[in-house]
PDB file of C-alpha atoms in Angstrom:
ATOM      1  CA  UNK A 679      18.928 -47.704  -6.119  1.00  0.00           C
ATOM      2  CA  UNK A 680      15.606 -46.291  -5.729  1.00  0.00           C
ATOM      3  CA  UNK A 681      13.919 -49.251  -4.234  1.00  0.00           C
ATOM      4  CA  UNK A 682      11.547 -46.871  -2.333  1.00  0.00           C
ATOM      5  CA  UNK A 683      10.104 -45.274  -5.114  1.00  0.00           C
ATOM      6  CA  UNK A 684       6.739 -46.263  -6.278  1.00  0.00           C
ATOM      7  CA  UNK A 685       7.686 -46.518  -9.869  1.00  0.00           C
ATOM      8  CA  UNK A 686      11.437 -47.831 -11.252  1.00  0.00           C
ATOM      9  CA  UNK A 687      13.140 -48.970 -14.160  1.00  0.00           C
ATOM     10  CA  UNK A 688      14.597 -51.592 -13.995  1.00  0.00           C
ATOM     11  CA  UNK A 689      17.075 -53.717 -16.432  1.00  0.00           C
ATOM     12  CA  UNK A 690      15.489 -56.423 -17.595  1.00  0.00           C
ATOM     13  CA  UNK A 691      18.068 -58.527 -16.902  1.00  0.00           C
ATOM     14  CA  UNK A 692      18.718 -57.858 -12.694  1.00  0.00           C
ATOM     15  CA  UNK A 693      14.433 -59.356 -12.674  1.00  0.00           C
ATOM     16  CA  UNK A 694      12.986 -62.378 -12.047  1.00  0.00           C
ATOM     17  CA  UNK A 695       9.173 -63.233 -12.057  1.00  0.00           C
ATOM     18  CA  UNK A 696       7.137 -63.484  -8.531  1.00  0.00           C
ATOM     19  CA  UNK A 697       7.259 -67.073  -6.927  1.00  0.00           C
ATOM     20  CA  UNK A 698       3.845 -68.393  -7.642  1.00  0.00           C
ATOM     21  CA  UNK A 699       3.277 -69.376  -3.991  1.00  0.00           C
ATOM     22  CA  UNK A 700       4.128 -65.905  -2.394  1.00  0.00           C
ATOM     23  CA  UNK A 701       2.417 -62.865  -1.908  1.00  0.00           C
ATOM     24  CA  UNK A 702       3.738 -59.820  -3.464  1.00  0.00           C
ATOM     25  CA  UNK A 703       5.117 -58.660   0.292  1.00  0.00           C
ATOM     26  CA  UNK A 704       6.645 -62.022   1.032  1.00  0.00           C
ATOM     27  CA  UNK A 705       8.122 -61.955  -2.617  1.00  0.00           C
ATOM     28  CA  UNK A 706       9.574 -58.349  -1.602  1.00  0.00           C
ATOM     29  CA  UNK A 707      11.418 -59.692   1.696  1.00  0.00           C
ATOM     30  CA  UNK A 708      13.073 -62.236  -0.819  1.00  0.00           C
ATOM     31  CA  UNK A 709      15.857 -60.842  -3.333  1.00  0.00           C
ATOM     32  CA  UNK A 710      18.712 -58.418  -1.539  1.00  0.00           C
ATOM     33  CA  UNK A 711      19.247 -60.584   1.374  1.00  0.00           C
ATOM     34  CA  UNK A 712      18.791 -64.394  -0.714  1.00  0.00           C
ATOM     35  CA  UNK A 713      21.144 -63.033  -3.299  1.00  0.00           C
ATOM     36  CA  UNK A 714      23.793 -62.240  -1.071  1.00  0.00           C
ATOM     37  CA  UNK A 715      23.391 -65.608   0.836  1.00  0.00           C
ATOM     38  CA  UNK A 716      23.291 -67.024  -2.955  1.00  0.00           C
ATOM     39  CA  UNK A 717      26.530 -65.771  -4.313  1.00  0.00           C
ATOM     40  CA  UNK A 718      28.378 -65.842  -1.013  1.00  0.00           C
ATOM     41  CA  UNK A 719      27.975 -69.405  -0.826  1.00  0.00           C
ATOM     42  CA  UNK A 720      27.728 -70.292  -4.457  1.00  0.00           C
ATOM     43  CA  UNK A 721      29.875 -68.082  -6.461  1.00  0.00           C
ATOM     44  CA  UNK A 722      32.684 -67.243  -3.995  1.00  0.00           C
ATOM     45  CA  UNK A 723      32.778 -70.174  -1.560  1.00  0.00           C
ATOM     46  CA  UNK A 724      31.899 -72.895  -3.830  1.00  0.00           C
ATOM     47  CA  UNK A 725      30.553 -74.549  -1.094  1.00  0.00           C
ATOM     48  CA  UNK A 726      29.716 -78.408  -1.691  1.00  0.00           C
ATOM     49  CA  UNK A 727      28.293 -81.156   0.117  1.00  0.00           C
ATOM     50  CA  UNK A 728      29.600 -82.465   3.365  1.00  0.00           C
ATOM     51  CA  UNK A 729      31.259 -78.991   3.945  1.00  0.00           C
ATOM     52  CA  UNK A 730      31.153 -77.457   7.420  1.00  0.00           C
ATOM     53  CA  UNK A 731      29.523 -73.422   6.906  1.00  0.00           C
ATOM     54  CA  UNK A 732      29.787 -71.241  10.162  1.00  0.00           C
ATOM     55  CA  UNK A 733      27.011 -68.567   9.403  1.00  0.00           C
ATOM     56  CA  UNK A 734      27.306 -65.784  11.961  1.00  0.00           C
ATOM     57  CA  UNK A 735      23.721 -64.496  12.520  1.00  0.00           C
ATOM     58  CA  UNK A 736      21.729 -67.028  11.524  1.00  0.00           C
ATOM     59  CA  UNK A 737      17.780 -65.624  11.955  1.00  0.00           C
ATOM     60  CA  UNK A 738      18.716 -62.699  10.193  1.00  0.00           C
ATOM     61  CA  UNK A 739      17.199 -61.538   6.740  1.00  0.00           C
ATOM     62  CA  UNK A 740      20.541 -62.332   4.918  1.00  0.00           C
ATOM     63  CA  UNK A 741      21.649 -65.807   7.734  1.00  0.00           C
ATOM     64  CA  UNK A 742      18.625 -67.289   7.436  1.00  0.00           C
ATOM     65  CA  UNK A 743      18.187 -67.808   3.681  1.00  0.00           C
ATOM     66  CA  UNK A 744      22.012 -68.757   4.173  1.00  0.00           C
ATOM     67  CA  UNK A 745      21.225 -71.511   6.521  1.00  0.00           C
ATOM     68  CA  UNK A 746      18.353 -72.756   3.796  1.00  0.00           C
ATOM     69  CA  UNK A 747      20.752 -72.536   0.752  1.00  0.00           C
ATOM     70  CA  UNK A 748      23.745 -74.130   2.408  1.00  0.00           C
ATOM     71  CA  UNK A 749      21.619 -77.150   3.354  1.00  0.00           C
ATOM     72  CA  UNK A 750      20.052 -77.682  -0.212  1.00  0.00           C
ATOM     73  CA  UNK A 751      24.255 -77.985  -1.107  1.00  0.00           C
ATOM     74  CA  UNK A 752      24.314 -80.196   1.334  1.00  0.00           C
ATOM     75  CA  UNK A 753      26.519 -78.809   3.828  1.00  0.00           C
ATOM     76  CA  UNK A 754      26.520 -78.927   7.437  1.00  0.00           C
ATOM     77  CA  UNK A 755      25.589 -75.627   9.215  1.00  0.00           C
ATOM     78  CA  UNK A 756      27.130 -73.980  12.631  1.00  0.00           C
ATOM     79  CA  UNK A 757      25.421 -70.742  13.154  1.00  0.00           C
ATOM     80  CA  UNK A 758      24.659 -68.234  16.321  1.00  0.00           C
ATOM     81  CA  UNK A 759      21.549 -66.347  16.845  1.00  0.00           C
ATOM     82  CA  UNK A 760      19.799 -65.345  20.092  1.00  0.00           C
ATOM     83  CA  UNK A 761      17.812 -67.251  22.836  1.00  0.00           C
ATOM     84  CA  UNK A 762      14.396 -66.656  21.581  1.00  0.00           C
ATOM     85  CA  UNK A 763      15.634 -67.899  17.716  1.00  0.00           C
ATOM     86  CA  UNK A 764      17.296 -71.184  18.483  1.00  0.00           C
ATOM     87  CA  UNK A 765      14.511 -73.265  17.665  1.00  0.00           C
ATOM     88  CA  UNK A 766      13.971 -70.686  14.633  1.00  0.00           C
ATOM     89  CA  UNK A 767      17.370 -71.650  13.051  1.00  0.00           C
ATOM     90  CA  UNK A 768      17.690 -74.895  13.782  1.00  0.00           C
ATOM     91  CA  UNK A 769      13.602 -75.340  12.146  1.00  0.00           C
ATOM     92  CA  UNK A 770      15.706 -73.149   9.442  1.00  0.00           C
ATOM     93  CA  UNK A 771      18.160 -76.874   9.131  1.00  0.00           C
ATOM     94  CA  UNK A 772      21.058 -75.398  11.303  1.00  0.00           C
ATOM     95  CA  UNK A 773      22.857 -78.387  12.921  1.00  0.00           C
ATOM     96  CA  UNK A 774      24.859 -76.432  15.405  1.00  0.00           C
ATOM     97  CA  UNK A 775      23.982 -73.253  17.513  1.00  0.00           C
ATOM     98  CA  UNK A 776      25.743 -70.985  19.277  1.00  0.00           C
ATOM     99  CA  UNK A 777      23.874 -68.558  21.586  1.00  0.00           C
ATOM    100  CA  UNK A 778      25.805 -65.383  21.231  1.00  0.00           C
ATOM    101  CA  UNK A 779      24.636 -64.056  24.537  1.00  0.00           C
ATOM    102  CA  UNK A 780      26.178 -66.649  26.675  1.00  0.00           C
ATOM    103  CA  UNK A 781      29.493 -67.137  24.430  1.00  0.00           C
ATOM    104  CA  UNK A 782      31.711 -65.401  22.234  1.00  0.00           C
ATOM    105  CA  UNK A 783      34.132 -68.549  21.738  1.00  0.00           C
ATOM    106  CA  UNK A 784      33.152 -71.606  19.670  1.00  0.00           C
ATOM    107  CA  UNK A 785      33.650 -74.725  21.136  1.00  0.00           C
ATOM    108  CA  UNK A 786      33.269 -76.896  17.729  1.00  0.00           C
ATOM    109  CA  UNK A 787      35.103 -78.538  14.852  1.00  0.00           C
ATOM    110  CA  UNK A 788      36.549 -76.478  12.279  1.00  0.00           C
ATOM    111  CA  UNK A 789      34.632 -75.100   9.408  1.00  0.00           C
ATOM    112  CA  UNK A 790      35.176 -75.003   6.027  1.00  0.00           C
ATOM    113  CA  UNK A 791      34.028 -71.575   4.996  1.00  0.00           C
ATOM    114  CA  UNK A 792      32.715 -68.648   6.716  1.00  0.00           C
ATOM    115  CA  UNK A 793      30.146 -66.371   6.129  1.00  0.00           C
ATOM    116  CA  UNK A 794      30.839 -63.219   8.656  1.00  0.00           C
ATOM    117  CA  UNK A 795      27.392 -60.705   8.733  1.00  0.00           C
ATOM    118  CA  UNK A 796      28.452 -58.704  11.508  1.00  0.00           C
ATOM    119  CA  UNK A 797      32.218 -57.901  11.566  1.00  0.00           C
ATOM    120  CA  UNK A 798      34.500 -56.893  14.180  1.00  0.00           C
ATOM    121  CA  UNK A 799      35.234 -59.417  17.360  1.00  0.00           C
ATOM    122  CA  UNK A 800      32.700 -61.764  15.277  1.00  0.00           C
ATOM    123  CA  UNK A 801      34.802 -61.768  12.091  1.00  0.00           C
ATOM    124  CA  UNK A 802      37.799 -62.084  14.643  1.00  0.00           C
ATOM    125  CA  UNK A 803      36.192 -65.294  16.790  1.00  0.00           C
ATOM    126  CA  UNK A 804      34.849 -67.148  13.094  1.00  0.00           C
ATOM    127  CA  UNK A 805      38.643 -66.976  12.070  1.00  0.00           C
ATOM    128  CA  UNK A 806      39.183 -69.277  14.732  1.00  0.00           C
ATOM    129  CA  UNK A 807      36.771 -71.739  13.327  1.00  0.00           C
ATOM    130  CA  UNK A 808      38.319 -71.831   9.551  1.00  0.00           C
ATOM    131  CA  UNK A 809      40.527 -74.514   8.405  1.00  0.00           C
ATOM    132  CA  UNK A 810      43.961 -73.883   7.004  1.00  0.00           C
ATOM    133  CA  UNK A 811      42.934 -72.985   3.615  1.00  0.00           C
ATOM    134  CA  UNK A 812      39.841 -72.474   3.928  1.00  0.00           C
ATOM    135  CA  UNK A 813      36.949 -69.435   2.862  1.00  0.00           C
ATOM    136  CA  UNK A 814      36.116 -66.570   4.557  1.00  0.00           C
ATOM    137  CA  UNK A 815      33.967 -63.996   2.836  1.00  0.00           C
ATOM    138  CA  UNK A 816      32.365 -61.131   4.964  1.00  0.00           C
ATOM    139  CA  UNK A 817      28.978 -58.809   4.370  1.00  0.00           C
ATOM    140  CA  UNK A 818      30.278 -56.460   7.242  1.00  0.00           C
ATOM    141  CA  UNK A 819      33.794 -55.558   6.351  1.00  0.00           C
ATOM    142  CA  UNK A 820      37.015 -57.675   4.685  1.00  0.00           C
ATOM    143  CA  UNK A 821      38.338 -59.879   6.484  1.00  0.00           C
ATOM    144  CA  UNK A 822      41.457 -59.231   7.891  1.00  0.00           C
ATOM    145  CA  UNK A 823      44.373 -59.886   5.692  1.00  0.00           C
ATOM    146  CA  UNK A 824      47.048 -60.582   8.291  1.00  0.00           C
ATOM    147  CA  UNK A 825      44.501 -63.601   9.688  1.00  0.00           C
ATOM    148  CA  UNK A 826      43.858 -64.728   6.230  1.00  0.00           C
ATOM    149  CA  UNK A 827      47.309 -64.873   5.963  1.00  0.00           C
ATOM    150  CA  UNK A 828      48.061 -66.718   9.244  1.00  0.00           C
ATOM    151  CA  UNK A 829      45.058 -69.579   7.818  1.00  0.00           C
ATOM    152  CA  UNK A 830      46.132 -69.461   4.362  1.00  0.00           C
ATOM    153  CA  UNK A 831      42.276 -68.353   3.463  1.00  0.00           C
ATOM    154  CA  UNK A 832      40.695 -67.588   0.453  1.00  0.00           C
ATOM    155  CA  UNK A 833      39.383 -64.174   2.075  1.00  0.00           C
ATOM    156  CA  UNK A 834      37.176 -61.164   0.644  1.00  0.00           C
ATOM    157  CA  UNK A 835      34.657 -58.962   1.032  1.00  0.00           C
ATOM    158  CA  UNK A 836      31.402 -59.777  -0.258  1.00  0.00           C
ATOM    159  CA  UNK A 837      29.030 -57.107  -2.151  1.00  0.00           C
ATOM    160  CA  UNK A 838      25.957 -58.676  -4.301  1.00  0.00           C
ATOM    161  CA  UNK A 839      25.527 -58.278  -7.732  1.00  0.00           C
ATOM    162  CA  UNK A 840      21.971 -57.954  -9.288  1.00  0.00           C
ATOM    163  CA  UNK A 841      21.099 -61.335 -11.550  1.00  0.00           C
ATOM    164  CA  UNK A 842      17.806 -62.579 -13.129  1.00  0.00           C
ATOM    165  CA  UNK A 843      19.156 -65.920 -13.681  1.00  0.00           C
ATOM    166  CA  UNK A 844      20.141 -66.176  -9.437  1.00  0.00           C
ATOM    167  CA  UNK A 845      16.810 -64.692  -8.288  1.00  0.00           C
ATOM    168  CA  UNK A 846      15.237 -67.321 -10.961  1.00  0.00           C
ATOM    169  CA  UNK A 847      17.017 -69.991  -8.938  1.00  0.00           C
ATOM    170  CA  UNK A 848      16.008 -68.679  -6.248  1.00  0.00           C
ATOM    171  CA  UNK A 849      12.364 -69.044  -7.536  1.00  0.00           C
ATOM    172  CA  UNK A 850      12.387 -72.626  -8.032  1.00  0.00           C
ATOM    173  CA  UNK A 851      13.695 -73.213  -4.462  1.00  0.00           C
ATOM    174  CA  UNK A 852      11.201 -71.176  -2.980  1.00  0.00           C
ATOM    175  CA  UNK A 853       8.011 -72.698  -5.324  1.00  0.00           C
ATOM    176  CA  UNK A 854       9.331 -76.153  -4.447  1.00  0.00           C
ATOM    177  CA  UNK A 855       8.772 -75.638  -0.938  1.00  0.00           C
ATOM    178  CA  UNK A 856      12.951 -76.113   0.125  1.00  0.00           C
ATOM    179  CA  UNK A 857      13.039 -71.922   1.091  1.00  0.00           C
ATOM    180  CA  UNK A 858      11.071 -69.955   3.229  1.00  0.00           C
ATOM    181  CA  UNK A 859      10.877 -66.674   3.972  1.00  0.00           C
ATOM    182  CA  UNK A 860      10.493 -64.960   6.970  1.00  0.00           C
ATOM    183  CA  UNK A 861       8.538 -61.406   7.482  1.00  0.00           C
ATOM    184  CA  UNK A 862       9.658 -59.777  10.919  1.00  0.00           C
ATOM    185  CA  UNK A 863       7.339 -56.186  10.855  1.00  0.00           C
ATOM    186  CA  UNK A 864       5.373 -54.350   8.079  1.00  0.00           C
ATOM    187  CA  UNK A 865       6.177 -50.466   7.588  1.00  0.00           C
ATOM    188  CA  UNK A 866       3.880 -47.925   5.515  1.00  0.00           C
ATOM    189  CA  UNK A 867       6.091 -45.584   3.303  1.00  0.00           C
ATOM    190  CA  UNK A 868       5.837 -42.919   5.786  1.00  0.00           C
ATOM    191  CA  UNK A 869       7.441 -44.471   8.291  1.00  0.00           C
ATOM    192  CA  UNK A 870      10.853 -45.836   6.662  1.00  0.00           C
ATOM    193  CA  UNK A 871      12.461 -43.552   9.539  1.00  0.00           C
ATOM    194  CA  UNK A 872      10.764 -46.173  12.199  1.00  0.00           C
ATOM    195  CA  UNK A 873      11.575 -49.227   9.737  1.00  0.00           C
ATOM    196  CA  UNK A 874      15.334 -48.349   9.657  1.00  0.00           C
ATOM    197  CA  UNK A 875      15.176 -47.842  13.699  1.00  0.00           C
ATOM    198  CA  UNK A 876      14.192 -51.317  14.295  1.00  0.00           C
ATOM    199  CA  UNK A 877      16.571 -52.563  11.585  1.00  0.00           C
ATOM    200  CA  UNK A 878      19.502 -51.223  13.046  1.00  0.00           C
ATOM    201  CA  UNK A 879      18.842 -52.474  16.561  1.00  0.00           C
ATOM    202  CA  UNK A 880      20.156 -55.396  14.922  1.00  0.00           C
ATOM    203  CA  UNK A 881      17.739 -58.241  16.500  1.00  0.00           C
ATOM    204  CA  UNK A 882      15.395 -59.125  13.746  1.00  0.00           C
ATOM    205  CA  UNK A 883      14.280 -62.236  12.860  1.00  0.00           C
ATOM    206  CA  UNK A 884      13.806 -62.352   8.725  1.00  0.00           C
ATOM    207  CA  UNK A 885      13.477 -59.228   7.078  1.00  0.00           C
ATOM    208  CA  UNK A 886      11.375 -55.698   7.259  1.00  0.00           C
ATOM    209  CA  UNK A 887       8.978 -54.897   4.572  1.00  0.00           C
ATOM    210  CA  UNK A 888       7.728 -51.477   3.296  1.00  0.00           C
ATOM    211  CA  UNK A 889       4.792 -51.190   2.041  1.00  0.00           C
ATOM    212  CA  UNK A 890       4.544 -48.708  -1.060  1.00  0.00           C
ATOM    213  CA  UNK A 891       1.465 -47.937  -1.870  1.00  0.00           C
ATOM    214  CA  UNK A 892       0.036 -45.481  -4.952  1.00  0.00           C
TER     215      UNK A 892
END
């Protein structure tokens, strides 16, 4: 909490140090959204390699560090995203995509986990996707139980946790070049009202950053 404030403390253990090859505003576009992606697919999917992921959202802040760290596992990624970001994701290592302007139904094999961002007939069409058994963990509501049920699904929903040990993880992906990040717009500190605006039109690609400056 506080995140907008120029000055905050901070337990020592929830920080990691700056990658060495980003700037201090790329570095700040980095932890909330990576750690979710992180310990979605890490800690409560387990994900491995040669796992199918269905990533709803893919050129998103949070979807497309998901689409990076589910490839370093290994795993083969199905993911939707607009017109204008196919290339994006698929540059990003997504194998399939899905634009969710022409479809709401995936024609595709079935996935072994999902990771739902948006919730509601999203969440509803991804069920369709996941394998008896499977994982379905959601950013944007839980999953419903009844459906879970139905699939026999490992189902929750998904809240990160601040870690200096994930975010230094993180770190060595990002210095070794296998993560990028993405910057969509810049805001001044005055203008977090405009910031949030464009946030919550819900069609950025890679995450906002405020500028807070002493």
């Amino acid at each position: 909490n506080g995140s907008y404030a120029e000055e905050i403390a901070v337990n020592q253990l929830f920080v990691s140090k700056k990658p060495a090859n980003l700037s201090y505003k790329e570095a700040a576009s980095v932890p909330l959204a990576a750690l979710t992606a992180y310990q979605a697919l890490r800690n409560f999917a387990g994900l491995s390699a040669g796992e199918r992921v269905f990533i709803s959202a893919g050129s998103g802040g949070v979807g497309s560090f998901a689409i990076q760290i589910a490839k370093i596992i290994g795993a083969e990624v199905v993911t939707t995203t607009g017109p204008n970001n196919i290339d994006y994701v698929k540059s990003l290592g997504a194998d399939e995509v899905f634009d969710y302007t022409k479809t709401d139904s995936y024609d595709t094999e079935p996935v072994d986990v999902v990771f739902d961002l948006i919730g509601g007939k999203s969440q509803l069409a991804a069920f369709s996707l996941l394998k008896e058994g499977g994982r379905i963990g959601s950013i944007a509501g839980a999953p419903d139980p009844e459906l879970a049920k139905e699939k026999k699904a490992i189902a929750k929903g998904l809240w990160v946790v601040s870690s200096g040990a994930d975010l230094d993880e993180l770190r060595n992906y990002i210095e070794s070049g296998k993560i990028t990040t993405e910057i969509a717009a810049e805001f001044p500190l005055h203008q977090v009202k405009e910031a949030h605006e464009l946030s919550e039109k819900g069609h950025v690609r890679g995450k906002i950053v405020i500028e807070v400056a002493k």
